[in-house]
Amino acid sequence: MQDRIIRWGARTPAEKAQLRQFLWGLLAARHATLPPIALNKLIKLVVDIGKEEFPDAWPQFFADVVSIGAASVELCLRVARTAVEEFLAPGSSFSVMKRLRLKRGLDRHGGEILTFILPILKDALLHQQPTGHAPETGILCELGLVTASLLFSSIPLSEDHVVTELVEVSMRFAQATQGEHATLGLSVINELFARNYMPPNMINFLLSVSMQVCALLKYLTDKDEHGQSILSNLDEEWAPSSCFSLI
């Protein structure tokens, strides 16, 4: 099957459409029963076809990615993450013009993915248990935060209300969780500030960020149930210095 993708240019339009529809249908119908390795390969194949066919033969690629969330939120996030990664770095086999078209497509539709991610992360925070997230919820958080970080690093950030809410949610992940999710939450914030982003409603945005940073710093300087400083117990990967760089 991978060889067919490599020789994609030699296929007729009818063959391309047939293969695309078959693989997309297989992904939607069998994702829950496929072994992880097979599922990952199938997702990569579908995204590879998306790179080849978007925007001319598959203009609704991103809409289809978001809509598959009705069947499985996790599947949607896995496809979205792979699509963002591949559209940002499609490979040297694509012409400069094709790479530019893929980037422009991601710029136009990246906000749709962020809009899909936002309520998932908010819901995960709302239902967080004292012992942390359930395994399935933790996977959704990881996929959502990683994809948001990738998008924040590249697309035009014009949907300021979505961006502002994602900043708040990411700060809360850094404050309310430990380990990988805390690191990923800070990664989202770092990508945003690395681009010197400032939305039109600058005052409200700065106020929101300042409040979240202050809350995060308060959390870091508090003591845990054993009377020890939370900050002293964090490992280097958490990178608490990133919090201070935001002020």
PDB file of N, CA and C in Angstrom, residues 63-114:
ATOM      1  N   ALA A  63     -11.791  19.551   7.017  1.00  0.00           N
ATOM      2  CA  ALA A  63     -13.163  19.384   7.506  1.00  0.00           C
ATOM      3  C   ALA A  63     -13.446  17.917   7.804  1.00  0.00           C
ATOM      4  N   ASP A  64     -12.929  17.030   6.963  1.00  0.00           N
ATOM      5  CA  ASP A  64     -13.114  15.601   7.193  1.00  0.00           C
ATOM      6  C   ASP A  64     -12.372  15.147   8.454  1.00  0.00           C
ATOM      7  N   VAL A  65     -11.186  15.703   8.675  1.00  0.00           N
ATOM      8  CA  VAL A  65     -10.420  15.350   9.873  1.00  0.00           C
ATOM      9  C   VAL A  65     -11.199  15.722  11.127  1.00  0.00           C
ATOM     10  N   VAL A  66     -11.755  16.926  11.147  1.00  0.00           N
ATOM     11  CA  VAL A  66     -12.524  17.370  12.322  1.00  0.00           C
ATOM     12  C   VAL A  66     -13.807  16.561  12.466  1.00  0.00           C
ATOM     13  N   SER A  67     -14.470  16.269  11.359  1.00  0.00           N
ATOM     14  CA  SER A  67     -15.749  15.567  11.422  1.00  0.00           C
ATOM     15  C   SER A  67     -15.609  14.130  11.903  1.00  0.00           C
ATOM     16  N   ILE A  68     -14.423  13.531  11.723  1.00  0.00           N
ATOM     17  CA  ILE A  68     -14.250  12.154  12.191  1.00  0.00           C
ATOM     18  C   ILE A  68     -14.247  12.091  13.713  1.00  0.00           C
ATOM     19  N   GLY A  69     -14.168  13.262  14.344  1.00  0.00           N
ATOM     20  CA  GLY A  69     -14.271  13.316  15.795  1.00  0.00           C
ATOM     21  C   GLY A  69     -15.616  12.842  16.312  1.00  0.00           C
ATOM     22  N   ALA A  70     -16.630  12.849  15.458  1.00  0.00           N
ATOM     23  CA  ALA A  70     -17.940  12.335  15.863  1.00  0.00           C
ATOM     24  C   ALA A  70     -17.876  10.832  16.115  1.00  0.00           C
ATOM     25  N   ALA A  71     -16.966  10.144  15.417  1.00  0.00           N
ATOM     26  CA  ALA A  71     -16.792   8.707  15.611  1.00  0.00           C
ATOM     27  C   ALA A  71     -15.841   8.417  16.761  1.00  0.00           C
ATOM     28  N   SER A  72     -14.779   9.223  16.866  1.00  0.00           N
ATOM     29  CA  SER A  72     -13.790   9.014  17.922  1.00  0.00           C
ATOM     30  C   SER A  72     -12.975  10.295  18.098  1.00  0.00           C
ATOM     31  N   VAL A  73     -13.038  10.875  19.297  1.00  0.00           N
ATOM     32  CA  VAL A  73     -12.267  12.084  19.583  1.00  0.00           C
ATOM     33  C   VAL A  73     -10.770  11.776  19.512  1.00  0.00           C
ATOM     34  N   GLU A  74     -10.374  10.645  20.077  1.00  0.00           N
ATOM     35  CA  GLU A  74      -8.955  10.294  20.059  1.00  0.00           C
ATOM     36  C   GLU A  74      -8.453  10.109  18.632  1.00  0.00           C
ATOM     37  N   LEU A  75      -9.244   9.454  17.803  1.00  0.00           N
ATOM     38  CA  LEU A  75      -8.847   9.265  16.406  1.00  0.00           C
ATOM     39  C   LEU A  75      -8.682  10.608  15.716  1.00  0.00           C
ATOM     40  N   CYS A  76      -9.621  11.496  15.925  1.00  0.00           N
ATOM     41  CA  CYS A  76      -9.538  12.826  15.320  1.00  0.00           C
ATOM     42  C   CYS A  76      -8.251  13.531  15.731  1.00  0.00           C
ATOM     43  N   LEU A  77      -7.926  13.479  17.018  1.00  0.00           N
ATOM     44  CA  LEU A  77      -6.720  14.149  17.495  1.00  0.00           C
ATOM     45  C   LEU A  77      -5.461  13.504  16.938  1.00  0.00           C
ATOM     46  N   ARG A  78      -5.471  12.187  16.797  1.00  0.00           N
ATOM     47  CA  ARG A  78      -4.300  11.506  16.224  1.00  0.00           C
ATOM     48  C   ARG A  78      -4.103  11.888  14.764  1.00  0.00           C
ATOM     49  N   VAL A  79      -5.190  11.911  14.012  1.00  0.00           N
ATOM     50  CA  VAL A  79      -5.092  12.310  12.601  1.00  0.00           C
ATOM     51  C   VAL A  79      -4.683  13.772  12.487  1.00  0.00           C
ATOM     52  N   ALA A  80      -5.273  14.625  13.345  1.00  0.00           N
ATOM     53  CA  ALA A  80      -4.963  16.054  13.306  1.00  0.00           C
ATOM     54  C   ALA A  80      -3.493  16.298  13.623  1.00  0.00           C
ATOM     55  N   ARG A  81      -2.983  15.641  14.654  1.00  0.00           N
ATOM     56  CA  ARG A  81      -1.570  15.824  15.001  1.00  0.00           C
ATOM     57  C   ARG A  81      -0.671  15.404  13.842  1.00  0.00           C
ATOM     58  N   THR A  82      -0.942  14.256  13.264  1.00  0.00           N
ATOM     59  CA  THR A  82      -0.126  13.782  12.140  1.00  0.00           C
ATOM     60  C   THR A  82      -0.234  14.730  10.949  1.00  0.00           C
ATOM     61  N   ALA A  83      -1.443  15.215  10.686  1.00  0.00           N
ATOM     62  CA  ALA A  83      -1.647  16.127   9.558  1.00  0.00           C
ATOM     63  C   ALA A  83      -0.874  17.432   9.762  1.00  0.00           C
ATOM     64  N   VAL A  84      -0.919  17.977  10.958  1.00  0.00           N
ATOM     65  CA  VAL A  84      -0.192  19.221  11.235  1.00  0.00           C
ATOM     66  C   VAL A  84       1.304  19.002  11.062  1.00  0.00           C
ATOM     67  N   GLU A  85       1.817  17.908  11.617  1.00  0.00           N
ATOM     68  CA  GLU A  85       3.248  17.616  11.482  1.00  0.00           C
ATOM     69  C   GLU A  85       3.650  17.466  10.015  1.00  0.00           C
ATOM     70  N   GLU A  86       2.853  16.747   9.253  1.00  0.00           N
ATOM     71  CA  GLU A  86       3.199  16.472   7.861  1.00  0.00           C
ATOM     72  C   GLU A  86       3.019  17.694   6.967  1.00  0.00           C
ATOM     73  N   PHE A  87       2.007  18.503   7.230  1.00  0.00           N
ATOM     74  CA  PHE A  87       1.793  19.695   6.419  1.00  0.00           C
ATOM     75  C   PHE A  87       2.856  20.754   6.714  1.00  0.00           C
ATOM     76  N   LEU A  88       3.391  20.755   7.928  1.00  0.00           N
ATOM     77  CA  LEU A  88       4.458  21.694   8.259  1.00  0.00           C
ATOM     78  C   LEU A  88       5.793  21.252   7.658  1.00  0.00           C
ATOM     79  N   ALA A  89       5.989  19.943   7.513  1.00  0.00           N
ATOM     80  CA  ALA A  89       7.236  19.415   6.949  1.00  0.00           C
ATOM     81  C   ALA A  89       6.906  18.296   5.970  1.00  0.00           C
ATOM     82  N   PRO A  90       6.393  18.647   4.791  1.00  0.00           N
ATOM     83  CA  PRO A  90       5.896  17.629   3.856  1.00  0.00           C
ATOM     84  C   PRO A  90       6.975  16.794   3.195  1.00  0.00           C
ATOM     85  N   GLY A  91       8.225  17.244   3.227  1.00  0.00           N
ATOM     86  CA  GLY A  91       9.297  16.465   2.618  1.00  0.00           C
ATOM     87  C   GLY A  91       9.837  17.121   1.358  1.00  0.00           C
ATOM     88  N   SER A  92      11.067  16.760   1.027  1.00  0.00           N
ATOM     89  CA  SER A  92      11.756  17.385  -0.105  1.00  0.00           C
ATOM     90  C   SER A  92      11.215  16.944  -1.457  1.00  0.00           C
ATOM     91  N   SER A  93      10.397  15.874  -1.475  1.00  0.00           N
ATOM     92  CA  SER A  93       9.863  15.402  -2.756  1.00  0.00           C
ATOM     93  C   SER A  93       8.796  16.342  -3.311  1.00  0.00           C
ATOM     94  N   PHE A  94       8.274  17.236  -2.475  1.00  0.00           N
ATOM     95  CA  PHE A  94       7.267  18.195  -2.924  1.00  0.00           C
ATOM     96  C   PHE A  94       7.950  19.459  -3.434  1.00  0.00           C
ATOM     97  N   SER A  95       7.360  20.048  -4.444  1.00  0.00           N
ATOM     98  CA  SER A  95       7.908  21.287  -4.983  1.00  0.00           C
ATOM     99  C   SER A  95       7.713  22.420  -3.988  1.00  0.00           C
ATOM    100  N   VAL A  96       8.456  23.494  -4.203  1.00  0.00           N
ATOM    101  CA  VAL A  96       8.329  24.660  -3.333  1.00  0.00           C
ATOM    102  C   VAL A  96       6.897  25.195  -3.366  1.00  0.00           C
ATOM    103  N   MET A  97       6.303  25.224  -4.557  1.00  0.00           N
ATOM    104  CA  MET A  97       4.938  25.727  -4.686  1.00  0.00           C
ATOM    105  C   MET A  97       3.954  24.833  -3.939  1.00  0.00           C
ATOM    106  N   LYS A  98       4.138  23.510  -4.032  1.00  0.00           N
ATOM    107  CA  LYS A  98       3.244  22.590  -3.337  1.00  0.00           C
ATOM    108  C   LYS A  98       3.381  22.747  -1.831  1.00  0.00           C
ATOM    109  N   ARG A  99       4.612  22.870  -1.329  1.00  0.00           N
ATOM    110  CA  ARG A  99       4.814  23.055   0.106  1.00  0.00           C
ATOM    111  C   ARG A  99       4.162  24.343   0.577  1.00  0.00           C
ATOM    112  N   LEU A 100       4.228  25.363  -0.256  1.00  0.00           N
ATOM    113  CA  LEU A 100       3.601  26.635   0.094  1.00  0.00           C
ATOM    114  C   LEU A 100       2.085  26.495   0.153  1.00  0.00           C
ATOM    115  N   ARG A 101       1.514  25.746  -0.766  1.00  0.00           N
ATOM    116  CA  ARG A 101       0.055  25.535  -0.766  1.00  0.00           C
ATOM    117  C   ARG A 101      -0.386  24.739   0.463  1.00  0.00           C
ATOM    118  N   LEU A 102       0.411  23.766   0.866  1.00  0.00           N
ATOM    119  CA  LEU A 102       0.086  22.999   2.064  1.00  0.00           C
ATOM    120  C   LEU A 102       0.142  23.889   3.302  1.00  0.00           C
ATOM    121  N   LYS A 103       1.161  24.737   3.376  1.00  0.00           N
ATOM    122  CA  LYS A 103       1.280  25.642   4.517  1.00  0.00           C
ATOM    123  C   LYS A 103       0.114  26.620   4.549  1.00  0.00           C
ATOM    124  N   ARG A 104      -0.268  27.149   3.400  1.00  0.00           N
ATOM    125  CA  ARG A 104      -1.402  28.074   3.347  1.00  0.00           C
ATOM    126  C   ARG A 104      -2.693  27.375   3.755  1.00  0.00           C
ATOM    127  N   GLY A 105      -2.835  26.115   3.363  1.00  0.00           N
ATOM    128  CA  GLY A 105      -4.013  25.357   3.762  1.00  0.00           C
ATOM    129  C   GLY A 105      -4.071  25.172   5.265  1.00  0.00           C
ATOM    130  N   LEU A 106      -2.919  24.863   5.860  1.00  0.00           N
ATOM    131  CA  LEU A 106      -2.869  24.717   7.314  1.00  0.00           C
ATOM    132  C   LEU A 106      -3.135  26.050   8.001  1.00  0.00           C
ATOM    133  N   ASP A 107      -2.633  27.136   7.428  1.00  0.00           N
ATOM    134  CA  ASP A 107      -2.894  28.459   7.990  1.00  0.00           C
ATOM    135  C   ASP A 107      -4.397  28.763   8.011  1.00  0.00           C
ATOM    136  N   ARG A 108      -5.079  28.383   6.937  1.00  0.00           N
ATOM    137  CA  ARG A 108      -6.512  28.676   6.836  1.00  0.00           C
ATOM    138  C   ARG A 108      -7.351  27.800   7.759  1.00  0.00           C
ATOM    139  N   HIS A 109      -6.951  26.556   7.922  1.00  0.00           N
ATOM    140  CA  HIS A 109      -7.803  25.597   8.623  1.00  0.00           C
ATOM    141  C   HIS A 109      -7.303  25.223  10.013  1.00  0.00           C
ATOM    142  N   GLY A 110      -6.146  25.728  10.393  1.00  0.00           N
ATOM    143  CA  GLY A 110      -5.617  25.392  11.715  1.00  0.00           C
ATOM    144  C   GLY A 110      -6.528  25.834  12.841  1.00  0.00           C
ATOM    145  N   GLY A 111      -7.219  26.974  12.651  1.00  0.00           N
ATOM    146  CA  GLY A 111      -8.140  27.453  13.672  1.00  0.00           C
ATOM    147  C   GLY A 111      -9.280  26.488  13.929  1.00  0.00           C
ATOM    148  N   GLU A 112      -9.680  25.732  12.896  1.00  0.00           N
ATOM    149  CA  GLU A 112     -10.750  24.748  13.075  1.00  0.00           C
ATOM    150  C   GLU A 112     -10.294  23.632  14.010  1.00  0.00           C
ATOM    151  N   ILE A 113      -9.030  23.255  13.879  1.00  0.00           N
ATOM    152  CA  ILE A 113      -8.487  22.211  14.750  1.00  0.00           C
ATOM    153  C   ILE A 113      -8.374  22.729  16.181  1.00  0.00           C
ATOM    154  N   LEU A 114      -7.898  23.966  16.345  1.00  0.00           N
ATOM    155  CA  LEU A 114      -7.809  24.550  17.685  1.00  0.00           C
ATOM    156  C   LEU A 114      -9.177  24.646  18.337  1.00  0.00           C
TER     157      LEU A 114
END
